[in-house]
mmCIF file with all atom_site columns, C-alpha atoms in Angstrom:
data_model
loop_
_atom_site.group_PDB
_atom_site.id
_atom_site.type_symbol
_atom_site.label_atom_id
_atom_site.label_alt_id
_atom_site.label_comp_id
_atom_site.label_asym_id
_atom_site.label_entity_id
_atom_site.label_seq_id
_atom_site.pdbx_PDB_ins_code
_atom_site.Cartn_x
_atom_site.Cartn_y
_atom_site.Cartn_z
_atom_site.occupancy
_atom_site.B_iso_or_equiv
_atom_site.pdbx_formal_charge
_atom_site.auth_seq_id
_atom_site.auth_comp_id
_atom_site.auth_asym_id
_atom_site.auth_atom_id
_atom_site.pdbx_PDB_model_num
ATOM 1   C CA . GLU A 1 1   ? 0.000   0.000  0.000  1.00 0.00 ? 1   GLU A CA 1
ATOM 2   C CA . PRO A 1 2   ? 1.386   3.437  -0.896 1.00 0.00 ? 2   PRO A CA 1
ATOM 3   C CA . GLU A 1 3   ? 2.492   5.533  2.022  1.00 0.00 ? 3   GLU A CA 1
ATOM 4   C CA . VAL A 1 4   ? 3.939   8.900  2.907  1.00 0.00 ? 4   VAL A CA 1
ATOM 5   C CA . THR A 1 5   ? 7.518   8.597  4.121  1.00 0.00 ? 5   THR A CA 1
ATOM 6   C CA . GLN A 1 6   ? 9.215   11.066 6.430  1.00 0.00 ? 6   GLN A CA 1
ATOM 7   C CA . THR A 1 7   ? 12.859  11.346 7.380  1.00 0.00 ? 7   THR A CA 1
ATOM 8   C CA . PRO A 1 8   ? 14.406  11.505 9.861  1.00 0.00 ? 8   PRO A CA 1
ATOM 9   C CA . SER A 1 9   ? 12.108  9.990  12.443 1.00 0.00 ? 9   SER A CA 1
ATOM 10  C CA . HIS A 1 10  ? 13.794  11.985 15.182 1.00 0.00 ? 10  HIS A CA 1
ATOM 11  C CA . GLN A 1 11  ? 16.052  15.025 14.986 1.00 0.00 ? 11  GLN A CA 1
ATOM 12  C CA . VAL A 1 12  ? 17.774  16.867 17.774 1.00 0.00 ? 12  VAL A CA 1
ATOM 13  C CA . THR A 1 13  ? 19.148  20.299 16.997 1.00 0.00 ? 13  THR A CA 1
ATOM 14  C CA . GLN A 1 14  ? 20.580  23.242 18.851 1.00 0.00 ? 14  GLN A CA 1
ATOM 15  C CA . MET A 1 15  ? 18.611  26.440 19.133 1.00 0.00 ? 15  MET A CA 1
ATOM 16  C CA . GLY A 1 16  ? 19.369  28.764 16.261 1.00 0.00 ? 16  GLY A CA 1
ATOM 17  C CA . GLN A 1 17  ? 20.333  26.012 13.860 1.00 0.00 ? 17  GLN A CA 1
ATOM 18  C CA . GLU A 1 18  ? 18.569  25.339 10.572 1.00 0.00 ? 18  GLU A CA 1
ATOM 19  C CA . VAL A 1 19  ? 16.751  22.059 10.073 1.00 0.00 ? 19  VAL A CA 1
ATOM 20  C CA . ILE A 1 20  ? 15.201  20.456 7.037  1.00 0.00 ? 20  ILE A CA 1
ATOM 21  C CA . LEU A 1 21  ? 12.483  17.888 7.451  1.00 0.00 ? 21  LEU A CA 1
ATOM 22  C CA . ARG A 1 22  ? 11.935  15.642 4.491  1.00 0.00 ? 22  ARG A CA 1
ATOM 23  C CA . CYS A 1 23  ? 8.867   13.946 3.124  1.00 0.00 ? 23  CYS A CA 1
ATOM 24  C CA . VAL A 1 24  ? 8.182   11.719 0.156  1.00 0.00 ? 24  VAL A CA 1
ATOM 25  C CA . PRO A 1 25  ? 4.469   11.986 -0.623 1.00 0.00 ? 25  PRO A CA 1
ATOM 26  C CA . ILE A 1 26  ? 2.487   9.268  -2.315 1.00 0.00 ? 26  ILE A CA 1
ATOM 27  C CA . SER A 1 27  ? 3.258   9.097  -5.989 1.00 0.00 ? 27  SER A CA 1
ATOM 28  C CA . ASN A 1 28  ? 0.726   10.938 -8.156 1.00 0.00 ? 28  ASN A CA 1
ATOM 29  C CA . HIS A 1 29  ? -0.554  12.995 -5.230 1.00 0.00 ? 29  HIS A CA 1
ATOM 30  C CA . LEU A 1 30  ? -0.429  16.693 -5.949 1.00 0.00 ? 30  LEU A CA 1
ATOM 31  C CA . TYR A 1 31  ? -1.578  18.373 -2.722 1.00 0.00 ? 31  TYR A CA 1
ATOM 32  C CA . PHE A 1 32  ? 0.890   18.449 0.131  1.00 0.00 ? 32  PHE A CA 1
ATOM 33  C CA . TYR A 1 33  ? 0.644   19.587 3.725  1.00 0.00 ? 33  TYR A CA 1
ATOM 34  C CA . TRP A 1 34  ? 2.678   20.061 6.846  1.00 0.00 ? 34  TRP A CA 1
ATOM 35  C CA . TYR A 1 35  ? 1.129   19.844 10.286 1.00 0.00 ? 35  TYR A CA 1
ATOM 36  C CA . ARG A 1 36  ? 2.731   19.929 13.688 1.00 0.00 ? 36  ARG A CA 1
ATOM 37  C CA . GLN A 1 37  ? 1.809   18.583 17.101 1.00 0.00 ? 37  GLN A CA 1
ATOM 38  C CA . ILE A 1 38  ? 3.436   20.053 20.157 1.00 0.00 ? 38  ILE A CA 1
ATOM 39  C CA . LEU A 1 39  ? 3.621   17.439 22.890 1.00 0.00 ? 39  LEU A CA 1
ATOM 40  C CA . GLY A 1 40  ? 0.260   17.032 24.571 1.00 0.00 ? 40  GLY A CA 1
ATOM 41  C CA . GLN A 1 41  ? -1.498  19.427 22.218 1.00 0.00 ? 41  GLN A CA 1
ATOM 42  C CA . LYS A 1 42  ? -3.672  19.133 19.150 1.00 0.00 ? 42  LYS A CA 1
ATOM 43  C CA . VAL A 1 43  ? -2.438  18.679 15.625 1.00 0.00 ? 43  VAL A CA 1
ATOM 44  C CA . GLU A 1 44  ? -2.177  22.072 13.911 1.00 0.00 ? 44  GLU A CA 1
ATOM 45  C CA . PHE A 1 45  ? -2.122  22.967 10.242 1.00 0.00 ? 45  PHE A CA 1
ATOM 46  C CA . LEU A 1 46  ? 1.010   24.747 9.053  1.00 0.00 ? 46  LEU A CA 1
ATOM 47  C CA . VAL A 1 47  ? 0.918   24.984 5.296  1.00 0.00 ? 47  VAL A CA 1
ATOM 48  C CA . SER A 1 48  ? -0.567  23.534 2.136  1.00 0.00 ? 48  SER A CA 1
ATOM 49  C CA . PHE A 1 49  ? 1.242   23.344 -1.185 1.00 0.00 ? 49  PHE A CA 1
ATOM 50  C CA . TYR A 1 50  ? -0.059  22.774 -4.690 1.00 0.00 ? 50  TYR A CA 1
ATOM 51  C CA . ASN A 1 51  ? 1.300   23.349 -8.151 1.00 0.00 ? 51  ASN A CA 1
ATOM 52  C CA . ASN A 1 52  ? 4.683   24.371 -6.791 1.00 0.00 ? 52  ASN A CA 1
ATOM 53  C CA . GLU A 1 53  ? 3.414   27.111 -4.589 1.00 0.00 ? 53  GLU A CA 1
ATOM 54  C CA . ILE A 1 54  ? 1.935   27.649 -1.162 1.00 0.00 ? 54  ILE A CA 1
ATOM 55  C CA . SER A 1 55  ? -1.842  27.628 -1.361 1.00 0.00 ? 55  SER A CA 1
ATOM 56  C CA . GLU A 1 56  ? -2.492  28.428 2.282  1.00 0.00 ? 56  GLU A CA 1
ATOM 57  C CA . LYS A 1 57  ? -0.494  28.934 5.444  1.00 0.00 ? 57  LYS A CA 1
ATOM 58  C CA . SER A 1 58  ? -1.391  29.393 9.068  1.00 0.00 ? 58  SER A CA 1
ATOM 59  C CA . GLU A 1 59  ? -0.215  32.184 11.312 1.00 0.00 ? 59  GLU A CA 1
ATOM 60  C CA . ILE A 1 60  ? 2.244   29.726 12.819 1.00 0.00 ? 60  ILE A CA 1
ATOM 61  C CA . PHE A 1 61  ? 4.020   29.539 9.471  1.00 0.00 ? 61  PHE A CA 1
ATOM 62  C CA . ASP A 1 62  ? 6.059   32.702 9.790  1.00 0.00 ? 62  ASP A CA 1
ATOM 63  C CA . ASP A 1 63  ? 9.177   33.825 7.941  1.00 0.00 ? 63  ASP A CA 1
ATOM 64  C CA . GLN A 1 64  ? 11.408  31.257 9.596  1.00 0.00 ? 64  GLN A CA 1
ATOM 65  C CA . PHE A 1 65  ? 9.512   28.473 7.838  1.00 0.00 ? 65  PHE A CA 1
ATOM 66  C CA . SER A 1 66  ? 9.684   27.569 4.182  1.00 0.00 ? 66  SER A CA 1
ATOM 67  C CA . VAL A 1 67  ? 8.616   24.667 2.023  1.00 0.00 ? 67  VAL A CA 1
ATOM 68  C CA . GLU A 1 68  ? 9.980   23.339 -1.184 1.00 0.00 ? 68  GLU A CA 1
ATOM 69  C CA . ARG A 1 69  ? 9.467   20.556 -3.670 1.00 0.00 ? 69  ARG A CA 1
ATOM 70  C CA . PRO A 1 70  ? 13.009  20.420 -4.987 1.00 0.00 ? 70  PRO A CA 1
ATOM 71  C CA . ASP A 1 71  ? 12.933  17.436 -7.305 1.00 0.00 ? 71  ASP A CA 1
ATOM 72  C CA . GLY A 1 72  ? 9.397   16.301 -8.019 1.00 0.00 ? 72  GLY A CA 1
ATOM 73  C CA . SER A 1 73  ? 9.356   13.624 -5.360 1.00 0.00 ? 73  SER A CA 1
ATOM 74  C CA . ASN A 1 74  ? 10.504  15.195 -2.099 1.00 0.00 ? 74  ASN A CA 1
ATOM 75  C CA . PHE A 1 75  ? 8.620   17.814 -0.139 1.00 0.00 ? 75  PHE A CA 1
ATOM 76  C CA . THR A 1 76  ? 10.644  19.608 2.507  1.00 0.00 ? 76  THR A CA 1
ATOM 77  C CA . LEU A 1 77  ? 9.983   21.867 5.441  1.00 0.00 ? 77  LEU A CA 1
ATOM 78  C CA . LYS A 1 78  ? 12.835  24.129 6.446  1.00 0.00 ? 78  LYS A CA 1
ATOM 79  C CA . ILE A 1 79  ? 13.039  25.938 9.749  1.00 0.00 ? 79  ILE A CA 1
ATOM 80  C CA . ARG A 1 80  ? 15.665  28.612 9.367  1.00 0.00 ? 80  ARG A CA 1
ATOM 81  C CA . SER A 1 81  ? 16.621  29.357 12.952 1.00 0.00 ? 81  SER A CA 1
ATOM 82  C CA . THR A 1 82  ? 15.059  26.954 15.386 1.00 0.00 ? 82  THR A CA 1
ATOM 83  C CA . LYS A 1 83  ? 13.621  28.010 18.717 1.00 0.00 ? 83  LYS A CA 1
ATOM 84  C CA . LEU A 1 84  ? 12.842  25.905 21.748 1.00 0.00 ? 84  LEU A CA 1
ATOM 85  C CA . GLU A 1 85  ? 9.139   26.235 21.025 1.00 0.00 ? 85  GLU A CA 1
ATOM 86  C CA . ASP A 1 86  ? 9.625   24.589 17.624 1.00 0.00 ? 86  ASP A CA 1
ATOM 87  C CA . SER A 1 87  ? 10.048  21.286 19.418 1.00 0.00 ? 87  SER A CA 1
ATOM 88  C CA . ALA A 1 88  ? 7.170   19.170 18.166 1.00 0.00 ? 88  ALA A CA 1
ATOM 89  C CA . MET A 1 89  ? 6.162   16.260 15.997 1.00 0.00 ? 89  MET A CA 1
ATOM 90  C CA . TYR A 1 90  ? 5.909   17.378 12.389 1.00 0.00 ? 90  TYR A CA 1
ATOM 91  C CA . PHE A 1 91  ? 3.611   15.482 10.067 1.00 0.00 ? 91  PHE A CA 1
ATOM 92  C CA . CYS A 1 92  ? 3.632   15.564 6.303  1.00 0.00 ? 92  CYS A CA 1
ATOM 93  C CA . ALA A 1 93  ? 0.468   14.639 4.417  1.00 0.00 ? 93  ALA A CA 1
ATOM 94  C CA . SER A 1 94  ? -0.487  14.271 0.799  1.00 0.00 ? 94  SER A CA 1
ATOM 95  C CA . ARG A 1 95  ? -3.754  14.120 -1.054 1.00 0.00 ? 95  ARG A CA 1
ATOM 96  C CA . ALA A 1 96  ? -4.688  13.067 -4.542 1.00 0.00 ? 96  ALA A CA 1
ATOM 97  C CA . THR A 1 97  ? -6.087  15.587 -6.930 1.00 0.00 ? 97  THR A CA 1
ATOM 98  C CA . GLY A 1 98  ? -9.128  15.113 -9.171 1.00 0.00 ? 98  GLY A CA 1
ATOM 99  C CA . THR A 1 99  ? -11.971 14.881 -6.724 1.00 0.00 ? 99  THR A CA 1
ATOM 100 C CA . ALA A 1 100 ? -12.208 17.234 -3.818 1.00 0.00 ? 100 ALA A CA 1
ATOM 101 C CA . ASN A 1 101 ? -13.469 14.641 -1.372 1.00 0.00 ? 101 ASN A CA 1
ATOM 102 C CA . THR A 1 102 ? -10.345 12.607 -0.948 1.00 0.00 ? 102 THR A CA 1
ATOM 103 C CA . GLU A 1 103 ? -8.598  12.003 2.315  1.00 0.00 ? 103 GLU A CA 1
ATOM 104 C CA . ALA A 1 104 ? -5.126  13.062 3.349  1.00 0.00 ? 104 ALA A CA 1
ATOM 105 C CA . PHE A 1 105 ? -2.572  10.386 4.037  1.00 0.00 ? 105 PHE A CA 1
ATOM 106 C CA . PHE A 1 106 ? -0.130  11.139 6.822  1.00 0.00 ? 106 PHE A CA 1
ATOM 107 C CA . GLY A 1 107 ? 3.455   10.129 7.328  1.00 0.00 ? 107 GLY A CA 1
ATOM 108 C CA . GLN A 1 108 ? 4.764   8.735  10.577 1.00 0.00 ? 108 GLN A CA 1
ATOM 109 C CA . GLY A 1 109 ? 6.120   12.103 11.590 1.00 0.00 ? 109 GLY A CA 1
ATOM 110 C CA . THR A 1 110 ? 9.468   13.620 12.513 1.00 0.00 ? 110 THR A CA 1
ATOM 111 C CA . ARG A 1 111 ? 9.997   14.400 16.149 1.00 0.00 ? 111 ARG A CA 1
ATOM 112 C CA . LEU A 1 112 ? 12.046  17.579 16.344 1.00 0.00 ? 112 LEU A CA 1
ATOM 113 C CA . THR A 1 113 ? 13.731  18.386 19.634 1.00 0.00 ? 113 THR A CA 1
ATOM 114 C CA . VAL A 1 114 ? 15.383  21.787 19.959 1.00 0.00 ? 114 VAL A CA 1
ATOM 115 C CA . VAL A 1 115 ? 17.865  22.067 22.834 1.00 0.00 ? 115 VAL A CA 1
ATOM 116 C CA . ALA B 2 1   ? -13.666 29.201 10.448 1.00 0.00 ? 1   ALA B CA 1
ATOM 117 C CA . GLN B 2 2   ? -13.735 25.512 11.185 1.00 0.00 ? 2   GLN B CA 1
ATOM 118 C CA . SER B 2 3   ? -13.470 24.177 14.705 1.00 0.00 ? 3   SER B CA 1
ATOM 119 C CA . VAL B 2 4   ? -13.669 20.772 16.339 1.00 0.00 ? 4   VAL B CA 1
ATOM 120 C CA . THR B 2 5   ? -14.370 19.928 19.952 1.00 0.00 ? 5   THR B CA 1
ATOM 121 C CA . GLN B 2 6   ? -13.719 16.627 21.611 1.00 0.00 ? 6   GLN B CA 1
ATOM 122 C CA . PRO B 2 7   ? -15.221 17.066 25.070 1.00 0.00 ? 7   PRO B CA 1
ATOM 123 C CA . ASP B 2 8   ? -13.549 14.054 26.658 1.00 0.00 ? 8   ASP B CA 1
ATOM 124 C CA . ILE B 2 9   ? -9.811  14.315 27.214 1.00 0.00 ? 9   ILE B CA 1
ATOM 125 C CA . HIS B 2 10  ? -9.484  10.844 28.730 1.00 0.00 ? 10  HIS B CA 1
ATOM 126 C CA . ILE B 2 11  ? -11.737 7.815  28.673 1.00 0.00 ? 11  ILE B CA 1
ATOM 127 C CA . THR B 2 12  ? -11.087 4.554  30.471 1.00 0.00 ? 12  THR B CA 1
ATOM 128 C CA . VAL B 2 13  ? -12.965 1.500  29.316 1.00 0.00 ? 13  VAL B CA 1
ATOM 129 C CA . SER B 2 14  ? -12.795 -2.171 30.178 1.00 0.00 ? 14  SER B CA 1
ATOM 130 C CA . GLU B 2 15  ? -11.747 -4.624 27.527 1.00 0.00 ? 15  GLU B CA 1
ATOM 131 C CA . GLY B 2 16  ? -14.826 -5.992 25.816 1.00 0.00 ? 16  GLY B CA 1
ATOM 132 C CA . ALA B 2 17  ? -16.969 -3.016 26.738 1.00 0.00 ? 17  ALA B CA 1
ATOM 133 C CA . SER B 2 18  ? -18.371 -0.575 24.228 1.00 0.00 ? 18  SER B CA 1
ATOM 134 C CA . LEU B 2 19  ? -16.727 2.734  23.448 1.00 0.00 ? 19  LEU B CA 1
ATOM 135 C CA . GLU B 2 20  ? -18.123 6.033  22.232 1.00 0.00 ? 20  GLU B CA 1
ATOM 136 C CA . LEU B 2 21  ? -15.984 9.093  21.567 1.00 0.00 ? 21  LEU B CA 1
ATOM 137 C CA . ARG B 2 22  ? -17.697 12.397 21.076 1.00 0.00 ? 22  ARG B CA 1
ATOM 138 C CA . CYS B 2 23  ? -16.901 14.949 18.411 1.00 0.00 ? 23  CYS B CA 1
ATOM 139 C CA . ASN B 2 24  ? -18.666 18.220 17.672 1.00 0.00 ? 24  ASN B CA 1
ATOM 140 C CA . TYR B 2 25  ? -17.727 20.482 14.828 1.00 0.00 ? 25  TYR B CA 1
ATOM 141 C CA . SER B 2 26  ? -18.469 23.975 13.682 1.00 0.00 ? 26  SER B CA 1
ATOM 142 C CA . TYR B 2 27  ? -18.502 24.834 10.010 1.00 0.00 ? 27  TYR B CA 1
ATOM 143 C CA . GLY B 2 28  ? -20.862 26.844 7.870  1.00 0.00 ? 28  GLY B CA 1
ATOM 144 C CA . ALA B 2 29  ? -21.231 24.387 5.013  1.00 0.00 ? 29  ALA B CA 1
ATOM 145 C CA . THR B 2 30  ? -21.220 20.621 4.758  1.00 0.00 ? 30  THR B CA 1
ATOM 146 C CA . PRO B 2 31  ? -17.913 19.441 6.125  1.00 0.00 ? 31  PRO B CA 1
ATOM 147 C CA . TYR B 2 32  ? -15.844 16.413 5.416  1.00 0.00 ? 32  TYR B CA 1
ATOM 148 C CA . LEU B 2 33  ? -15.291 14.516 8.671  1.00 0.00 ? 33  LEU B CA 1
ATOM 149 C CA . PHE B 2 34  ? -12.561 12.151 9.717  1.00 0.00 ? 34  PHE B CA 1
ATOM 150 C CA . TRP B 2 35  ? -11.396 10.113 12.658 1.00 0.00 ? 35  TRP B CA 1
ATOM 151 C CA . TYR B 2 36  ? -7.693  9.384  13.051 1.00 0.00 ? 36  TYR B CA 1
ATOM 152 C CA . VAL B 2 37  ? -5.957  7.205  15.611 1.00 0.00 ? 37  VAL B CA 1
ATOM 153 C CA . GLN B 2 38  ? -2.475  7.770  16.971 1.00 0.00 ? 38  GLN B CA 1
ATOM 154 C CA . SER B 2 39  ? -0.670  5.112  18.954 1.00 0.00 ? 39  SER B CA 1
ATOM 155 C CA . PRO B 2 40  ? 2.167   6.292  21.211 1.00 0.00 ? 40  PRO B CA 1
ATOM 156 C CA . GLY B 2 41  ? 5.067   7.639  19.172 1.00 0.00 ? 41  GLY B CA 1
ATOM 157 C CA . GLN B 2 42  ? 3.302   6.827  15.930 1.00 0.00 ? 42  GLN B CA 1
ATOM 158 C CA . GLY B 2 43  ? 1.739   8.760  13.111 1.00 0.00 ? 43  GLY B CA 1
ATOM 159 C CA . LEU B 2 44  ? -1.897  9.366  12.305 1.00 0.00 ? 44  LEU B CA 1
ATOM 160 C CA . GLN B 2 45  ? -3.862  6.490  10.869 1.00 0.00 ? 45  GLN B CA 1
ATOM 161 C CA . LEU B 2 46  ? -7.212  7.126  9.227  1.00 0.00 ? 46  LEU B CA 1
ATOM 162 C CA . LEU B 2 47  ? -10.005 5.125  10.860 1.00 0.00 ? 47  LEU B CA 1
ATOM 163 C CA . LEU B 2 48  ? -12.902 6.367  8.779  1.00 0.00 ? 48  LEU B CA 1
ATOM 164 C CA . LYS B 2 49  ? -14.230 9.282  6.810  1.00 0.00 ? 49  LYS B CA 1
ATOM 165 C CA . TYR B 2 50  ? -17.498 10.937 5.876  1.00 0.00 ? 50  TYR B CA 1
ATOM 166 C CA . PHE B 2 51  ? -17.946 12.933 2.706  1.00 0.00 ? 51  PHE B CA 1
ATOM 167 C CA . SER B 2 52  ? -21.603 12.490 1.818  1.00 0.00 ? 52  SER B CA 1
ATOM 168 C CA . GLY B 2 53  ? -24.360 9.913  1.590  1.00 0.00 ? 53  GLY B CA 1
ATOM 169 C CA . ASP B 2 54  ? -25.065 7.367  4.294  1.00 0.00 ? 54  ASP B CA 1
ATOM 170 C CA . THR B 2 55  ? -24.571 9.072  7.637  1.00 0.00 ? 55  THR B CA 1
ATOM 171 C CA . LEU B 2 56  ? -23.382 5.873  9.315  1.00 0.00 ? 56  LEU B CA 1
ATOM 172 C CA . VAL B 2 57  ? -19.895 5.061  8.119  1.00 0.00 ? 57  VAL B CA 1
ATOM 173 C CA . GLN B 2 58  ? -17.860 1.986  8.767  1.00 0.00 ? 58  GLN B CA 1
ATOM 174 C CA . GLY B 2 59  ? -14.130 2.094  9.258  1.00 0.00 ? 59  GLY B CA 1
ATOM 175 C CA . ILE B 2 60  ? -11.215 -0.135 9.994  1.00 0.00 ? 60  ILE B CA 1
ATOM 176 C CA . LYS B 2 61  ? -10.675 -2.108 13.194 1.00 0.00 ? 61  LYS B CA 1
ATOM 177 C CA . GLY B 2 62  ? -14.412 -2.444 13.810 1.00 0.00 ? 62  GLY B CA 1
ATOM 178 C CA . PHE B 2 63  ? -15.054 1.274  14.297 1.00 0.00 ? 63  PHE B CA 1
ATOM 179 C CA . GLU B 2 64  ? -18.061 3.177  13.015 1.00 0.00 ? 64  GLU B CA 1
ATOM 180 C CA . ALA B 2 65  ? -19.182 6.779  13.221 1.00 0.00 ? 65  ALA B CA 1
ATOM 181 C CA . GLU B 2 66  ? -22.460 8.552  12.690 1.00 0.00 ? 66  GLU B CA 1
ATOM 182 C CA . PHE B 2 67  ? -22.830 12.016 11.200 1.00 0.00 ? 67  PHE B CA 1
ATOM 183 C CA . LYS B 2 68  ? -25.699 13.953 12.742 1.00 0.00 ? 68  LYS B CA 1
ATOM 184 C CA . ARG B 2 69  ? -26.111 17.272 11.010 1.00 0.00 ? 69  ARG B CA 1
ATOM 185 C CA . SER B 2 70  ? -28.723 18.539 13.451 1.00 0.00 ? 70  SER B CA 1
ATOM 186 C CA . GLN B 2 71  ? -26.306 18.062 16.334 1.00 0.00 ? 71  GLN B CA 1
ATOM 187 C CA . SER B 2 72  ? -23.130 18.952 14.409 1.00 0.00 ? 72  SER B CA 1
ATOM 188 C CA . SER B 2 73  ? -21.666 15.722 15.689 1.00 0.00 ? 73  SER B CA 1
ATOM 189 C CA . PHE B 2 74  ? -19.637 12.836 14.358 1.00 0.00 ? 74  PHE B CA 1
ATOM 190 C CA . ASN B 2 75  ? -19.268 10.389 17.229 1.00 0.00 ? 75  ASN B CA 1
ATOM 191 C CA . LEU B 2 76  ? -17.060 7.347  16.972 1.00 0.00 ? 76  LEU B CA 1
ATOM 192 C CA . ARG B 2 77  ? -18.174 3.990  18.325 1.00 0.00 ? 77  ARG B CA 1
ATOM 193 C CA . LYS B 2 78  ? -16.908 0.500  18.780 1.00 0.00 ? 78  LYS B CA 1
ATOM 194 C CA . PRO B 2 79  ? -19.111 -2.246 20.260 1.00 0.00 ? 79  PRO B CA 1
ATOM 195 C CA . SER B 2 80  ? -16.317 -4.229 21.928 1.00 0.00 ? 80  SER B CA 1
ATOM 196 C CA . VAL B 2 81  ? -12.951 -2.714 22.734 1.00 0.00 ? 81  VAL B CA 1
ATOM 197 C CA . HIS B 2 82  ? -9.694  -4.640 22.525 1.00 0.00 ? 82  HIS B CA 1
ATOM 198 C CA . TRP B 2 83  ? -6.553  -3.813 24.536 1.00 0.00 ? 83  TRP B CA 1
ATOM 199 C CA . SER B 2 84  ? -4.883  -2.764 21.265 1.00 0.00 ? 84  SER B CA 1
ATOM 200 C CA . ASP B 2 85  ? -7.403  0.069  20.922 1.00 0.00 ? 85  ASP B CA 1
ATOM 201 C CA . ALA B 2 86  ? -5.607  2.015  23.633 1.00 0.00 ? 86  ALA B CA 1
ATOM 202 C CA . ALA B 2 87  ? -4.448  5.130  21.796 1.00 0.00 ? 87  ALA B CA 1
ATOM 203 C CA . GLU B 2 88  ? -5.308  8.733  21.170 1.00 0.00 ? 88  GLU B CA 1
ATOM 204 C CA . TYR B 2 89  ? -8.167  9.479  18.837 1.00 0.00 ? 89  TYR B CA 1
ATOM 205 C CA . PHE B 2 90  ? -8.542  12.661 16.841 1.00 0.00 ? 90  PHE B CA 1
ATOM 206 C CA . CYS B 2 91  ? -11.605 13.948 15.087 1.00 0.00 ? 91  CYS B CA 1
ATOM 207 C CA . ALA B 2 92  ? -10.940 16.283 12.181 1.00 0.00 ? 92  ALA B CA 1
ATOM 208 C CA . VAL B 2 93  ? -12.980 18.413 9.821  1.00 0.00 ? 93  VAL B CA 1
ATOM 209 C CA . GLY B 2 94  ? -12.049 19.528 6.345  1.00 0.00 ? 94  GLY B CA 1
ATOM 210 C CA . ALA B 2 95  ? -13.780 21.287 3.516  1.00 0.00 ? 95  ALA B CA 1
ATOM 211 C CA . GLU B 2 96  ? -13.020 22.132 -0.065 1.00 0.00 ? 96  GLU B CA 1
ATOM 212 C CA . ALA B 2 97  ? -13.670 25.780 0.600  1.00 0.00 ? 97  ALA B CA 1
ATOM 213 C CA . ALA B 2 98  ? -10.923 25.687 3.198  1.00 0.00 ? 98  ALA B CA 1
ATOM 214 C CA . GLY B 2 99  ? -8.395  24.220 0.785  1.00 0.00 ? 99  GLY B CA 1
ATOM 215 C CA . ASN B 2 100 ? -9.026  20.807 2.228  1.00 0.00 ? 100 ASN B CA 1
ATOM 216 C CA . LYS B 2 101 ? -6.785  21.511 5.170  1.00 0.00 ? 101 LYS B CA 1
ATOM 217 C CA . LEU B 2 102 ? -7.814  19.639 8.272  1.00 0.00 ? 102 LEU B CA 1
ATOM 218 C CA . THR B 2 103 ? -8.764  21.147 11.581 1.00 0.00 ? 103 THR B CA 1
ATOM 219 C CA . PHE B 2 104 ? -8.265  18.724 14.423 1.00 0.00 ? 104 PHE B CA 1
ATOM 220 C CA . GLY B 2 105 ? -9.917  18.385 17.772 1.00 0.00 ? 105 GLY B CA 1
ATOM 221 C CA . GLY B 2 106 ? -7.854  18.173 20.914 1.00 0.00 ? 106 GLY B CA 1
ATOM 222 C CA . GLY B 2 107 ? -7.964  14.399 20.981 1.00 0.00 ? 107 GLY B CA 1
ATOM 223 C CA . THR B 2 108 ? -9.317  11.790 23.373 1.00 0.00 ? 108 THR B CA 1
ATOM 224 C CA . ARG B 2 109 ? -6.922  9.401  25.040 1.00 0.00 ? 109 ARG B CA 1
ATOM 225 C CA . VAL B 2 110 ? -8.422  5.955  25.508 1.00 0.00 ? 110 VAL B CA 1
ATOM 226 C CA . LEU B 2 111 ? -7.139  3.655  28.205 1.00 0.00 ? 111 LEU B CA 1
ATOM 227 C CA . VAL B 2 112 ? -8.250  0.018  28.177 1.00 0.00 ? 112 VAL B CA 1
ATOM 228 C CA . LYS B 2 113 ? -8.472  -1.891 31.449 1.00 0.00 ? 113 LYS B CA 1
ATOM 229 C CA . PRO B 2 114 ? -8.000  -5.660 31.358 1.00 0.00 ? 114 PRO B CA 1
#
């Protein structure tokens, strides 16, 4: 069964460092998303991406965040200068295009710990 | 704006007993509704979804959910819980008008007693 793959599963970084979280969406899916879940809190939408551009972003997704689809298969989330409060589980999701009523498939997540 | 409320933060149920998790949503138009399950340290697995049609939907692992428009609810049920059902359950709402992003509820953690 096709699945969304995220790497790494766990990343520890020092405050102020840049991190790149990687995702390989399901082949032929064209809508991509990043969500995050701070420990003990709800899953929050960060950004959606379609046709090589951001289609929507939340207020969480400020200038330190960026997304990219560098090679047609990977979908990355970059955090430019990490803060302690960026520590969270980050989920990538993808959705097929065509019909609007299709579900999002989630990856297993990357747990980011900022120290 | 979309919103989802899961009133129960924790539920403890005995193995073999029935389970019902509550979910209420707020959205101006017809939403798409989902239940996801998250085991400790794991990702989000889709249990079931509602887009349209029959308001009682069947999912994986013996779960079902019923969409009640009049109550803005989408409660999840399972007639007989297994120890492996211990996890956190998230209700989510999405809509085409909102770019199909999902808005999640706060989650309900289910503990299963032997």
